[in-house]
Amino acid sequence: MRAVRRFTVRASIPEPLAGLSRLATNLRWTWHPATRDLFASMDPELAEQVGGDPLRILTELPPAKLERLAADPDFVARAHAAVGDLETYLCEPRWYQRVATERASGATGGTAPECIAYFSMEFGVTEALPNYSGGLGVLAADHLKAASDLGVPLIGVGLFYRSGYFRQSLSTDGWQVEHYPVIDPSGLPLELLTEPSGEPAHVTLAMPGDRQLAAQVWIAQVGRVPLLLLDSDVDSNDDELRGVTDRLYGGDSEHRIRQEILAGIGGVRAVRRYCALTGHSGPEVYHTNEGHAGFLGLERAHELITRYGLAFDEAVQAVRAGTVFTTHTPVPAGIDRFPLEQIQRYFGDGKLLPGIDAEQVIKLGEERNPGLFNMAHMGLRLAQRANGVSALHGKISRRMFTSLWPGFPTEEIPISSVTNGVHGPTWLARELRALLGGDGEGDADRLDSVTDRELWELRCTLRRRLVDEVRRRVRASWLQRGASALELGWTDQVFDPEVLTVGFARRVPTYKRLTLMLRNPDRLRERLLDEERPIQVVVAGKSHPADEGGKALIQQVVRFADDPAVRHRIVFLPDYDMSLARYLYWGCDLWLNNPTRPLEACGTSGMKSALNGGLNLSIKDGWWDESYDGKNGWAIPTADGVSDPLRRDDLEAAALYDLLGQRIAPLFYERDADGVPSGWMSMVRHTLATLGPRVQASRMVTEYVEQYYLPAAAAVAAANGHDHEGARSVARYRERLEQRWHHVRVIETEFGTDDAGELVVGAPVRVDATVDLAGLSPSEVDVQAVVGKVGDADELYDVVTASMEHVGDGRFAARVPLPHAGSLGYTVRVLPHHELLTTPSELGKVVVV
């Protein structure tokens, strides 16, 4: 028999233990060992079965056991102490409160925003809340956790997926099989947002065909940060609309655009309702984590139009001032695009966003490819501040979006970078935290007090734990594939606790090159089976259900690993999730990453390994491009300039085999008199000391606060003050530019020295120009002299710029020190100027001689 409905009944908690419910539903427990220990002590066997999930422990613990614990004064005291510790954590001033106090006192000027809304399509807070597919979601959750620790007043916003992403298993022949379990939110650490009447609070959105999409709002409390998750599985929706949030990254374009409309427009409405019902401060700054929720800017513009009477262009200026956009993809193919007719269908009748015309929406997302609406383009046009997620990715993003800023050199395109980080308390092994103190942010004195032997023994302990987990999962996987328990005795010998262990675990798109290690199977076998210096490799990862090519790559690895000759040295573990990830990050000696450069935006898995003393073996892409120093791991050489991708793979795979066999394995197996690989441990120490602080999400969030959130809040105040006069001023200015800019031109220029002296580095030169401003005033433009090296085609590079002074009658002059020796050139250009623009390139307008 099948149940017609699934529901969860929560346990009745005895009054002395009432605080346990709050401890179980605040997800701070995911990075707070003392809270997990408290719940595990209630029933260690049950805790092991449910993965340490406190809410499931409370739900499944027999009432009699709860009563006995409530009568145990020692346990009650521990529970009360844990609740008190949580209360202190939630209420005490932290780093951000000190920043806000300093700014309010006038020490640094301006005020700190009382709330920032952070939108993402997925959040990987814990495997107990399966609302993520991979790195983007885990990064988003780490952002919330670090913000909580720092006291940054974030509200997270996303969707709740009734089937999560998917559970992965393998068929008999090694093909990925997807399963979509039904998830009951009432059994998760979630609370439903309710009206004063007790009824669920709903947000509604107009859909084509005179339909209404309604969504309820679940709240996950991530430390100090509320995470709002919209859920379309409500009775008032028809079956089609009810399924909008059925699964993550599933369905067709129609399903996708509904999800993104709900996440963006519905997300803003959910935040408004949450703040109204709870008294929480409303957001001043909005952070869009990738373009999926980009429609949020349209909802905010709609609010300004309907509440304050702003024109659309004025509302856009106000929205831009308070928006931060983070792009995560280094390739155009990774960006969401929708047919224009689809945009017209959802926005054309004016019911979804009254006061905003579909053509105004389309203009924000237009691109050169006719007929398509580009979500990243809209995200960039609706955000005054944008960034990539590593220094290299920032460069790639500036190059990728040059069409939005025609006429500007790539280095002046206003997309900067904040390198991703990982939440140390979540990912650092408890034993390493105890040995070194802190959460991996670096304590040189503590690290110096630990001997190589102590550190090595701990690394061996973590490796043995991984080996045990590998054996358990390999056996379970083979049973699921149809094997008999009688034929699986060999799984007890899979992996060796003393062998150099390599980890490769991530999503499986083509560019990550899961099968690069298989380019020459014989050479890989040599490394695996070397009698003196063997390696063992654990592989894990999911392919998108629609990616047949990715599934084929997984099957190649599985078939290779099924070979009885090597299956004790290489395994593929299905159903990669946060639980498995922790074992890998803790226990692997070496973390392998071999994407096609420069297609890895950041790649935080290697950071988590480094946090635990693992060394990285990686292509210099993403974060590794800026973090590799020759002492914290190895860089796989790249075959730059080789256009044939197969040839490139062959060359880089050969380099990988050489590094493993000639440098890495010998260093690992070279032991001193105490049996410790001193050379290897020197690199581990260096990694912990230098990368430990650098890879932290706390560093990342601090950078976002200082470089993005605080300036954005100041821009919001300037734009919205005095009846939005700042936004209106910029809109009027942009309208003047649209009318006059195509008539602006540089008529003539002159170049020389004051005394006809010799041209040497540092000597000042004079640049004069006559400019037709086409009716614009000199204060509305920035006329710049540009001097730099000149190439064979007369293109300038390594330039310096100097704003020219208006000397009357359209004439401008500047003195510029010569910046370089060699062949130099100069030009003059005209840029827009307005005090509320962040950079001269912001509007994408330039006139050059």
CSV table of C-alpha atoms in Angstrom, one decimal, residues 48-233:
chain,number,residue,atom,x,y,z
A,48,GLU,CA,25.0,7.2,14.1
A,49,GLN,CA,22.0,6.0,12.1
A,50,VAL,CA,20.6,9.4,11.4
A,51,GLY,CA,23.9,11.1,10.6
A,52,GLY,CA,23.9,13.1,13.8
A,53,ASP,CA,20.8,15.1,12.8
A,54,PRO,CA,19.5,16.6,16.1
A,55,LEU,CA,15.9,17.0,14.8
A,56,ARG,CA,15.7,13.3,13.8
A,57,ILE,CA,17.2,12.3,17.1
A,58,LEU,CA,14.4,14.2,18.9
A,59,THR,CA,11.8,12.8,16.6
A,60,GLU,CA,12.8,9.2,16.8
A,61,LEU,CA,13.9,9.0,20.4
A,62,PRO,CA,11.3,7.0,22.4
A,63,PRO,CA,9.3,9.2,24.8
A,64,ALA,CA,10.4,7.1,27.8
A,65,LYS,CA,14.0,7.9,26.9
A,66,LEU,CA,13.3,11.6,26.8
A,67,GLU,CA,11.6,11.4,30.2
A,68,ARG,CA,14.6,9.7,31.7
A,69,LEU,CA,16.9,12.4,30.2
A,70,ALA,CA,14.6,15.1,31.6
A,71,ALA,CA,15.1,13.5,35.0
A,72,ASP,CA,18.9,13.5,34.7
A,73,PRO,CA,20.2,16.7,36.4
A,74,ASP,CA,23.5,16.4,34.6
A,75,PHE,CA,22.0,16.2,31.2
A,76,VAL,CA,19.5,19.0,31.9
A,77,ALA,CA,22.3,21.2,33.0
A,78,ARG,CA,24.3,20.5,29.9
A,79,ALA,CA,21.2,21.2,27.8
A,80,HIS,CA,20.5,24.5,29.5
A,81,ALA,CA,24.2,25.5,29.1
A,82,ALA,CA,24.0,24.7,25.4
A,83,VAL,CA,20.8,26.8,25.0
A,84,GLY,CA,22.5,29.7,26.9
A,85,ASP,CA,25.5,29.5,24.6
A,86,LEU,CA,23.3,29.7,21.5
A,87,GLU,CA,21.5,32.7,23.0
A,88,THR,CA,24.8,34.4,23.6
A,89,TYR,CA,25.9,33.7,20.1
A,90,LEU,CA,22.7,35.1,18.6
A,91,CYS,CA,22.7,38.3,20.6
A,92,GLU,CA,26.2,39.4,21.4
A,93,PRO,CA,27.9,42.1,19.3
A,94,ARG,CA,30.3,40.7,16.8
A,95,TRP,CA,32.7,42.1,14.1
A,96,TYR,CA,30.0,43.7,12.0
A,97,GLN,CA,28.4,45.5,15.0
A,98,ARG,CA,31.8,47.0,15.8
A,99,VAL,CA,32.0,48.2,12.2
A,100,ALA,CA,28.5,49.7,12.4
A,101,THR,CA,29.4,51.5,15.7
A,102,GLU,CA,32.5,53.0,14.2
A,103,ARG,CA,30.7,54.2,11.1
A,104,ALA,CA,27.8,55.6,13.2
A,105,SER,CA,30.3,57.5,15.4
A,106,GLY,CA,31.6,59.2,12.3
A,107,ALA,CA,35.0,57.6,12.5
A,108,THR,CA,34.8,56.2,9.0
A,109,GLY,CA,31.8,58.1,7.6
A,110,GLY,CA,28.4,56.7,6.5
A,111,THR,CA,26.3,54.0,8.1
A,112,ALA,CA,26.3,50.3,7.8
A,113,PRO,CA,23.2,48.6,6.3
A,114,GLU,CA,20.9,47.0,8.8
A,115,CYS,CA,20.0,44.2,6.4
A,116,ILE,CA,21.4,42.7,3.2
A,117,ALA,CA,19.4,40.2,1.2
A,118,TYR,CA,21.4,37.4,-0.4
A,119,PHE,CA,19.7,35.5,-3.2
A,120,SER,CA,20.8,32.1,-4.5
A,121,MET,CA,19.1,29.2,-6.4
A,122,GLU,CA,20.6,26.7,-4.0
A,123,PHE,CA,22.0,26.5,-0.4
A,124,GLY,CA,24.0,23.6,0.8
A,125,VAL,CA,23.8,24.2,4.5
A,126,THR,CA,23.8,20.5,5.5
A,127,GLU,CA,22.9,17.1,4.0
A,128,ALA,CA,20.0,17.2,6.5
A,129,LEU,CA,18.5,19.9,4.3
A,130,PRO,CA,19.1,18.6,0.7
A,131,ASN,CA,18.6,21.9,-1.1
A,132,TYR,CA,21.8,22.0,-3.2
A,133,SER,CA,23.5,20.3,-6.2
A,134,GLY,CA,27.1,21.3,-5.7
A,135,GLY,CA,29.7,24.0,-5.3
A,136,LEU,CA,27.4,27.0,-5.9
A,137,GLY,CA,25.0,25.9,-3.2
A,138,VAL,CA,27.7,25.0,-0.7
A,139,LEU,CA,29.4,28.4,-1.3
A,140,ALA,CA,26.1,30.2,-0.7
A,141,ALA,CA,25.6,28.4,2.6
A,142,ASP,CA,29.2,29.1,3.7
A,143,HIS,CA,28.5,32.7,2.9
A,144,LEU,CA,25.5,32.7,5.3
A,145,LYS,CA,27.4,30.8,8.0
A,146,ALA,CA,30.4,33.2,7.9
A,147,ALA,CA,28.0,36.2,7.9
A,148,SER,CA,26.4,34.7,11.0
A,149,ASP,CA,29.7,34.3,12.7
A,150,LEU,CA,30.7,37.9,11.8
A,151,GLY,CA,27.4,39.3,12.8
A,152,VAL,CA,26.6,40.5,9.2
A,153,PRO,CA,22.8,41.0,9.1
A,154,LEU,CA,21.9,38.9,6.1
A,155,ILE,CA,18.6,37.4,5.0
A,156,GLY,CA,19.1,34.4,2.6
A,157,VAL,CA,16.5,33.8,-0.1
A,158,GLY,CA,16.0,30.8,-2.3
A,159,LEU,CA,13.6,28.0,-3.2
A,160,PHE,CA,12.6,24.8,-1.4
A,161,TYR,CA,12.7,21.8,-3.6
A,162,ARG,CA,10.4,18.9,-2.7
A,163,SER,CA,12.7,16.4,-4.3
A,164,GLY,CA,16.0,18.2,-3.8
A,165,TYR,CA,18.5,17.7,-6.6
A,166,PHE,CA,18.6,13.9,-7.0
A,167,ARG,CA,20.1,10.8,-5.4
A,168,GLN,CA,22.6,9.0,-7.5
A,169,SER,CA,23.2,5.3,-7.9
A,170,LEU,CA,24.8,3.1,-10.5
A,171,SER,CA,23.4,0.5,-12.9
A,172,THR,CA,25.0,-2.9,-13.4
A,173,ASP,CA,27.0,-1.5,-16.3
A,174,GLY,CA,28.1,1.7,-14.4
A,175,TRP,CA,25.5,4.2,-15.8
A,176,GLN,CA,24.2,6.9,-13.5
A,177,VAL,CA,20.7,6.4,-12.3
A,178,GLU,CA,18.7,9.2,-10.7
A,179,HIS,CA,16.2,8.9,-7.9
A,180,TYR,CA,14.0,11.8,-6.7
A,181,PRO,CA,12.9,11.2,-3.1
A,182,VAL,CA,9.9,13.0,-1.7
A,183,ILE,CA,11.0,15.4,1.0
A,184,ASP,CA,8.6,16.3,3.8
A,185,PRO,CA,9.5,19.8,5.0
A,186,SER,CA,7.8,19.2,8.3
A,187,GLY,CA,10.5,16.7,9.1
A,188,LEU,CA,13.3,19.2,8.4
A,189,PRO,CA,14.7,22.0,10.5
A,190,LEU,CA,12.3,24.5,9.0
A,191,GLU,CA,9.5,26.7,10.3
A,192,LEU,CA,6.6,27.9,8.2
A,193,LEU,CA,6.1,31.7,7.9
A,194,THR,CA,2.6,32.4,9.2
A,195,GLU,CA,0.2,35.2,9.4
A,196,PRO,CA,-1.1,36.5,12.8
A,197,SER,CA,-4.1,34.2,12.2
A,198,GLY,CA,-1.8,31.2,12.1
A,199,GLU,CA,-2.4,30.6,8.4
A,200,PRO,CA,0.7,30.2,6.2
A,201,ALA,CA,1.9,33.4,4.7
A,202,HIS,CA,1.7,33.3,0.9
A,203,VAL,CA,3.3,35.4,-1.9
A,204,THR,CA,1.5,35.4,-5.2
A,205,LEU,CA,2.6,36.1,-8.8
A,206,ALA,CA,0.5,36.5,-11.9
A,207,MET,CA,1.2,33.9,-14.6
A,208,PRO,CA,0.1,33.7,-18.2
A,209,GLY,CA,-3.5,32.6,-18.8
A,210,ASP,CA,-4.9,34.5,-15.9
A,211,ARG,CA,-3.4,32.1,-13.4
A,212,GLN,CA,-1.9,32.9,-10.0
A,213,LEU,CA,1.3,31.2,-8.7
A,214,ALA,CA,1.2,31.1,-4.9
A,215,ALA,CA,4.1,30.1,-2.7
A,216,GLN,CA,4.5,29.5,1.0
A,217,VAL,CA,7.7,30.4,2.8
A,218,TRP,CA,9.8,28.1,4.9
A,219,ILE,CA,12.4,29.6,7.3
A,220,ALA,CA,15.7,27.8,8.0
A,221,GLN,CA,17.6,29.6,10.8
A,222,VAL,CA,21.3,29.5,10.0
A,223,GLY,CA,22.8,30.8,13.2
A,224,ARG,CA,21.9,34.5,13.2
A,225,VAL,CA,20.8,34.4,9.5
A,226,PRO,CA,17.2,33.6,8.4
A,227,LEU,CA,17.1,31.7,5.2
A,228,LEU,CA,13.7,32.0,3.4
A,229,LEU,CA,12.8,29.2,1.0
A,230,LEU,CA,9.8,29.6,-1.3
A,231,ASP,CA,7.6,26.5,-1.9
A,232,SER,CA,5.0,26.3,-4.6
A,233,ASP,CA,3.5,23.0,-3.4
